[in-house]
Coordinates of C-alpha atoms and ligand atoms in Angstrom, one line a residue:
X12 CA 31.9 -11.6 29.2
X13 CA 32.4 -10.6 25.6
X14 CA 29.5 -10.0 23.2
X15 CA 30.2 -11.5 19.7
X16 CA 28.9 -10.8 16.2
X17 CA 29.4 -12.7 13.0
X18 CA 28.7 -10.5 9.9
X19 CA 28.1 -13.2 7.4
X20 CA 26.2 -16.4 6.5
X21 CA 25.0 -17.9 9.8
X22 CA 25.8 -21.5 8.7
X23 CA 29.5 -20.6 8.6
X24 CA 29.1 -18.5 11.8
X25 CA 27.5 -21.4 13.7
X26 CA 30.2 -23.8 12.5
X27 CA 32.8 -21.3 13.7
X28 CA 31.0 -21.0 17.1
X29 CA 31.3 -24.8 17.4
X30 CA 35.0 -24.7 16.6
X31 CA 35.5 -22.0 19.3
X32 CA 33.5 -24.2 21.7
X33 CA 31.1 -21.4 22.5
X34 CA 27.8 -22.8 23.7
X35 CA 24.4 -21.1 23.5
X36 CA 22.1 -21.3 26.5
X37 CA 19.2 -19.7 24.7
X38 CA 18.4 -19.2 21.0
X39 CA 15.8 -16.9 19.6
X40 CA 15.6 -16.8 15.8
X41 CA 13.2 -15.0 13.4
X42 CA 14.4 -16.3 10.0
X43 CA 12.9 -15.2 6.7
X44 CA 9.4 -16.7 6.2
X45 CA 9.6 -17.6 2.5
X46 CA 7.3 -14.7 1.7
X47 CA 8.8 -14.0 -1.7
X48 CA 9.5 -10.4 -0.7
X49 CA 12.4 -8.1 -1.0
X50 CA 12.6 -6.1 2.3
X51 CA 13.8 -2.5 1.9
X52 CA 15.1 0.1 4.2
X53 CA 15.6 3.8 4.0
X54 CA 16.2 6.5 6.5
X55 CA 12.7 6.8 7.9
X56 CA 10.9 3.7 6.6
X57 CA 11.6 0.0 6.9
X58 CA 9.2 -2.3 5.2
X59 CA 8.5 -4.7 2.4
X60 CA 6.1 -2.6 0.4
X61 CA 7.9 0.6 -0.3
X62 CA 9.4 0.7 -3.8
X63 CA 12.2 3.0 -2.6
X64 CA 15.1 2.4 -0.3
X65 CA 18.1 0.1 -0.3
X66 CA 17.8 -3.7 0.2
X67 CA 17.6 -4.8 3.8
X68 CA 17.3 -8.5 3.1
X69 CA 15.8 -10.8 0.5
X70 CA 13.2 -13.4 1.4
X71 CA 12.8 -15.1 -2.0
X72 CA 14.1 -18.6 -1.3
X73 CA 11.0 -20.9 -1.1
X74 CA 9.9 -24.5 -1.1
X75 CA 12.4 -27.3 -0.6
X76 CA 15.4 -25.0 -0.9
X77 CA 14.0 -22.8 2.0
X78 CA 13.4 -25.8 4.2
X79 CA 16.7 -27.4 3.4
X80 CA 18.6 -24.2 4.2
X81 CA 16.7 -23.8 7.5
X82 CA 17.2 -27.5 8.4
X83 CA 21.0 -27.1 8.0
X84 CA 21.0 -24.1 10.3
X85 CA 18.8 -25.8 12.9
X86 CA 21.2 -28.7 13.0
X87 CA 24.1 -26.3 13.4
X88 CA 22.3 -24.5 16.2
X89 CA 21.6 -27.9 17.9
X90 CA 25.4 -28.6 17.8
X91 CA 26.2 -25.5 19.8
X92 CA 23.4 -25.7 22.4
X93 CA 24.2 -26.2 26.1
X94 CA 22.3 -29.2 27.7
X95 CA 19.7 -27.0 29.6
X96 CA 19.2 -24.7 26.6
X97 CA 16.1 -23.5 24.8
X98 CA 15.3 -22.7 21.2
X99 CA 12.6 -20.3 20.1
X100 CA 11.8 -20.1 16.4
X101 CA 9.5 -17.3 15.2
X102 CA 7.6 -18.2 12.1
X103 CA 4.4 -17.2 10.2
X104 CA 1.2 -19.1 9.8
X105 CA 2.0 -20.3 6.3
X106 CA 5.3 -21.9 7.2
X107 CA 4.8 -23.0 10.8
X108 CA 3.6 -26.6 10.1
X109 CA 6.6 -27.2 7.9
X110 CA 9.0 -25.7 10.4
X111 CA 7.5 -27.6 13.3
X112 CA 8.2 -30.9 11.5
X113 CA 11.8 -29.8 11.0
X114 CA 12.2 -28.8 14.6
X115 CA 10.7 -32.2 15.7
X116 CA 13.3 -33.9 13.5
X117 CA 16.2 -31.9 14.7
X118 CA 15.4 -31.4 18.4
X119 CA 13.1 -34.4 19.0
X120 CA 9.3 -34.3 19.5
X121 CA 9.9 -35.0 23.2
X122 CA 11.6 -31.6 23.4
X123 CA 8.6 -29.7 22.0
X124 CA 7.5 -27.3 24.7
X125 CA 5.0 -24.8 23.1
X126 CA 3.5 -23.4 20.0
X127 CA 3.0 -19.8 21.1
X128 CA 0.5 -17.7 19.3
X129 CA 1.8 -14.1 19.1
X130 CA -0.8 -11.4 18.4
X131 CA 1.4 -9.1 16.2
X132 CA -0.8 -6.2 15.1
X133 CA -4.2 -4.5 15.3
X134 CA -7.2 -6.2 13.6
X135 CA -7.2 -5.7 9.9
X136 CA -10.1 -4.2 8.0
X137 CA -9.8 -5.6 4.5
X138 CA -11.8 -8.4 2.9
X139 CA -9.7 -11.2 1.3
X140 CA -12.0 -14.3 1.5
X141 CA -10.3 -15.1 4.8
X142 CA -10.2 -13.9 8.4
X143 CA -7.7 -11.1 9.2
X144 CA -4.3 -12.5 10.1
X145 CA -3.2 -10.9 13.3
X146 CA -1.0 -13.6 14.7
X147 CA 2.2 -15.5 14.0
X148 CA 3.8 -18.4 15.9
X149 CA 6.8 -19.0 18.1
X150 CA 7.8 -22.6 18.3
X151 CA 9.6 -23.4 21.6
X152 CA 11.9 -26.4 22.0
X153 CA 14.3 -27.4 24.7
X154 CA 17.4 -29.6 24.6
X155 CA 16.0 -32.0 27.2
X156 CA 12.5 -32.6 28.6
X157 CA 13.7 -32.3 32.2
X158 CA 16.7 -30.0 32.5
X159 CA 15.5 -26.6 31.3
X160 CA 16.4 -23.1 32.4
X161 CA 12.9 -21.9 33.4
X162 CA 11.9 -18.7 35.2
X163 CA 8.3 -18.0 34.2
X164 CA 7.6 -14.3 34.4
X165 CA 4.2 -13.7 36.1
X166 CA 2.0 -11.0 34.5
X167 CA -0.3 -8.6 36.4
X168 CA -4.0 -9.5 36.4
X169 CA -6.2 -7.6 34.0
X170 CA -9.1 -5.4 35.4
X171 CA -11.6 -8.1 34.3
X172 CA -9.6 -10.8 36.1
X173 CA -9.4 -8.7 39.3
X174 CA -13.1 -8.1 39.2
X175 CA -13.8 -11.8 38.7
X176 CA -11.2 -13.2 41.2
X177 CA -11.6 -10.4 43.9
X178 CA -15.3 -9.7 43.8
X179 CA -15.6 -7.7 47.1
X180 CA -14.6 -4.1 47.9
X181 CA -13.7 -2.9 51.4
X182 CA -14.5 0.5 52.9
X183 CA -11.2 1.9 51.6
X184 CA -12.1 0.7 48.0
X185 CA -9.7 -2.2 47.9
X186 CA -10.7 -5.3 45.9
X187 CA -10.5 -8.5 47.9
X188 CA -11.7 -12.1 48.1
X189 CA -12.0 -14.5 51.0
X190 CA -10.7 -18.1 51.4
X191 CA -11.4 -20.8 54.0
X192 CA -9.3 -20.7 57.2
X193 CA -9.2 -24.5 57.3
X194 CA -7.7 -27.1 55.0
X195 CA -8.4 -30.8 54.4
X196 CA -6.8 -33.3 56.8
X197 CA -6.9 -33.9 60.6
X198 CA -3.9 -33.0 62.8
X199 CA -4.1 -35.5 65.7
X200 CA -2.0 -33.6 68.3
X201 CA -0.9 -30.3 66.7
X202 CA -2.2 -26.8 67.6
X203 CA -4.1 -26.5 64.3
X204 CA -6.3 -29.4 65.3
X205 CA -7.4 -27.7 68.5
X206 CA -10.5 -25.5 68.9
X207 CA -9.9 -21.8 68.2
X208 CA -12.1 -19.3 70.1
X209 CA -14.3 -22.3 71.0
X210 CA -14.7 -23.4 67.4
X211 CA -13.6 -26.8 66.2
X212 CA -12.3 -27.0 62.7
X213 CA -15.0 -28.7 60.5
X214 CA -14.9 -32.5 60.4
X215 CA -11.9 -33.9 58.5
X216 CA -10.2 -30.5 58.4
X217 CA -7.6 -28.5 60.4
X218 CA -7.0 -24.8 60.9
X219 CA -4.6 -23.4 58.3
X220 CA -2.7 -21.6 61.1
X221 CA -2.1 -22.1 64.8
X222 CA -4.4 -20.1 67.2
X223 CA -1.8 -17.4 67.9
X224 CA -1.5 -16.7 64.2
X225 CA -5.3 -16.7 63.7
X226 CA -5.5 -14.2 66.6
X227 CA -2.9 -12.0 64.9
X228 CA -4.7 -12.2 61.5
X229 CA -7.9 -11.2 63.2
X230 CA -6.3 -8.3 65.0
X231 CA -4.8 -7.1 61.7
X232 CA -8.3 -7.1 60.1
X233 CA -7.5 -9.9 57.8
X234 CA -10.4 -12.1 58.8
X235 CA -13.9 -11.5 57.7
X236 CA -16.7 -12.9 59.9
X237 CA -20.0 -13.9 58.2
X238 CA -23.3 -13.2 59.9
X239 CA -23.4 -16.8 61.1
X240 CA -19.9 -16.4 62.7
X241 CA -17.9 -18.2 60.0
X242 CA -14.3 -16.7 59.7
X243 CA -12.6 -16.5 56.3
X244 CA -9.2 -15.1 55.4
X245 CA -9.1 -11.8 53.4
X246 CA -6.9 -11.7 50.4
X247 CA -6.4 -8.4 48.6
X248 CA -5.9 -8.1 44.9
X249 CA -3.0 -5.7 45.5
X250 CA -1.1 -8.7 47.1
X251 CA -1.6 -10.9 44.0
X252 CA 1.7 -12.2 42.6
X253 CA 0.0 -12.2 39.1
X254 CA -0.7 -15.0 36.8
X255 CA 1.6 -17.5 35.0
X256 CA 2.0 -16.7 31.3
X257 CA 0.0 -18.8 28.9
X258 CA 0.7 -19.6 25.2
X259 CA -1.1 -16.7 23.6
X260 CA 1.0 -13.5 23.8
X261 CA 0.0 -9.9 22.8
X262 CA 3.2 -8.1 21.7
X263 CA 2.6 -5.9 18.7
X264 CA 5.6 -5.0 16.6
X265 CA 6.9 -1.4 16.5
X266 CA 4.9 1.0 14.2
X267 CA 8.2 2.7 13.1
X268 CA 10.8 0.0 13.0
X269 CA 14.5 0.6 12.6
X270 CA 14.6 -2.5 10.3
X271 CA 11.9 -4.4 8.4
X272 CA 10.1 -7.1 10.5
X273 CA 11.6 -5.8 13.7
X274 CA 10.1 -7.7 16.6
X275 CA 8.7 -6.4 19.9
X276 CA 11.5 -5.8 22.5
X277 CA 9.2 -6.6 25.5
X278 CA 8.5 -10.0 23.9
X279 CA 12.2 -10.7 23.6
X280 CA 12.6 -9.6 27.2
X281 CA 10.1 -12.2 28.3
X282 CA 11.8 -15.0 26.4
X283 CA 15.3 -14.0 27.7
X284 CA 14.2 -13.6 31.4
X285 CA 12.2 -16.9 31.3
X286 CA 14.7 -19.1 29.5
X287 CA 18.2 -17.8 30.6
X288 CA 20.1 -16.8 33.6
X289 CA 22.3 -13.7 34.0
X290 CA 25.7 -14.4 32.5
X291 CA 24.2 -16.9 30.0
X292 CA 24.9 -16.8 26.3
X293 CA 21.9 -15.7 24.1
X294 CA 22.3 -16.4 20.3
X295 CA 20.3 -14.8 17.5
X296 CA 21.8 -15.8 14.2
X297 CA 19.1 -13.9 12.1
X298 CA 19.6 -10.8 14.2
X299 CA 18.0 -8.1 11.9
X300 CA 17.7 -5.0 13.9
X301 CA 19.6 -6.5 16.8
X302 CA 16.7 -6.4 19.3
X303 CA 17.6 -9.7 20.8
X304 CA 21.2 -8.6 21.2
X305 CA 20.4 -5.3 22.8
X306 CA 17.9 -6.9 25.2
X307 CA 20.2 -9.7 26.1
X308 CA 23.0 -7.2 26.9
X309 CA 20.6 -5.0 29.0
X310 CA 19.6 -8.0 31.0
X311 CA 23.2 -9.0 31.8
X312 CA 23.5 -11.9 29.3
X313 CA 26.3 -12.3 26.7
X314 CA 25.0 -12.1 23.2
X315 CA 26.2 -13.8 20.0
X316 CA 24.6 -12.2 17.0
X317 CA 24.9 -13.0 13.3
X318 CA 23.4 -11.5 10.1
X319 CA 24.7 -11.4 6.6
X320 CA 22.8 -8.2 5.6
X321 CA 25.0 -5.0 5.4
X322 CA 21.9 -3.0 6.2
X323 CA 21.2 -5.1 9.3
X324 CA 24.9 -4.8 10.4
X325 CA 24.7 -1.0 10.1
X326 CA 21.5 -0.8 12.2
X327 CA 22.9 -3.1 14.8
X328 CA 26.1 -1.2 15.0
X329 CA 24.3 2.1 15.4
X330 CA 22.0 0.7 18.1
X331 CA 24.7 -1.0 20.1
X332 CA 26.9 2.1 19.8
X333 CA 24.1 4.3 21.0
X334 CA 23.9 2.1 24.2
X335 CA 27.7 1.9 24.5
X336 CA 27.6 -1.9 24.2
X337 CA 31.0 -3.2 23.0
X338 CA 31.3 -6.4 21.0
X339 CA 33.9 -8.4 19.1
X340 CA 33.6 -9.7 15.6
X341 CA 33.9 -13.5 15.4
X342 CA 36.9 -14.1 13.2
Ligands
SAM15 C1 13.1 -11.5 9.7 S1 14.6 -10.8 9.8 C2 15.0 -10.7 11.5 C3 14.4 -9.5 12.2 C4 14.8 -9.5 13.7 N1 14.2 -10.5 14.4 C5 14.4 -8.1 14.3 O1 13.6 -8.1 15.3 O2 14.8 -7.1 13.8 C6 15.7 -12.0 9.2 C7 17.1 -11.6 9.2 O3 17.9 -12.8 8.9 C8 19.0 -12.4 8.1 N2 19.4 -13.6 7.4 C9 18.7 -14.3 6.4 N3 19.4 -15.4 6.0 C10 20.6 -15.3 6.7 C11 21.8 -16.1 6.7 N4 21.9 -17.2 5.9 N5 22.8 -15.8 7.5 C12 22.7 -14.7 8.3 N6 21.7 -13.9 8.3 C13 20.6 -14.2 7.5 C14 18.4 -11.3 7.2 O4 19.5 -10.5 6.7 C15 17.5 -10.6 8.1 O5 18.1 -9.5 8.7

């Protein structure tokens, strides 16, 4: 599995990829947002505001020219996608509605999966006749509504959720809740329809487990008996598999980025783990600091990166070298 990088305009790079018949299983892109900024980089600062430093990349193309350039690249991405592939496009609140229309046109509205709100920074404390902007958006599309690589990554419950969902505490200080030991439906002849310790399951219901298993649960201290003799199964918070991720994500970007607008690596890890398999090809054709590439390689995926900025290429090269990750240039 050979990692690949194209150090030039991604439209040419994507067309080359198509010629080479290299398919992408997952695409994450974070293109310029038409902010009218010149992003600068120097040895210890990477941002848009500093007046010093060498150019990292220019984000000055706006309006129709911006949308037209992005549309061409989205079409070229579509042409290299594998059938079960997914595309994530990171965009800011000023451009998201324009870009969503483009994505609908290129990938089809039936393939829209999510508009993910990403909380990107701490609350802001300045007054600009508007609420502080602490979010941006990741638009998620697939190549087909049915055939999608999908491994949702469960998250641990928060302390508040544990307190709400597991309201009791046992003698050892463990949080737990209880659930009924019976379920709807009657089993005519099976063991779960029979009385257990002289108790019939309630009308129209059956025991969740056969009598031997109920005895074993009780012996293990996993049944709580109410004062009226009603048994309920104990479920500990520590055994929770966590919760399925929703469409609001909290992933703040690094305080001291290696490159301007560098995105949170844990966010990239979630996307890559959820929407690709080990051995798959992950494409980021606006690679910037190379975070997608590094994360993909660390998770056993093959990356294809592209960026036309010499500053980005230098940062990527340094970061990949530091991790001893070898790659080939796409010729
Ligand atoms: C917002 S930055 C990406 C930041 C990146 N996601 C990260 O976490 O570091 C956008 C990048 O796209 C690159 N870029 C813009 N237009 C490009 C083009 N036509 N071809 C290749 N790269 C391009 C810029 O050089 C810049 O590095």
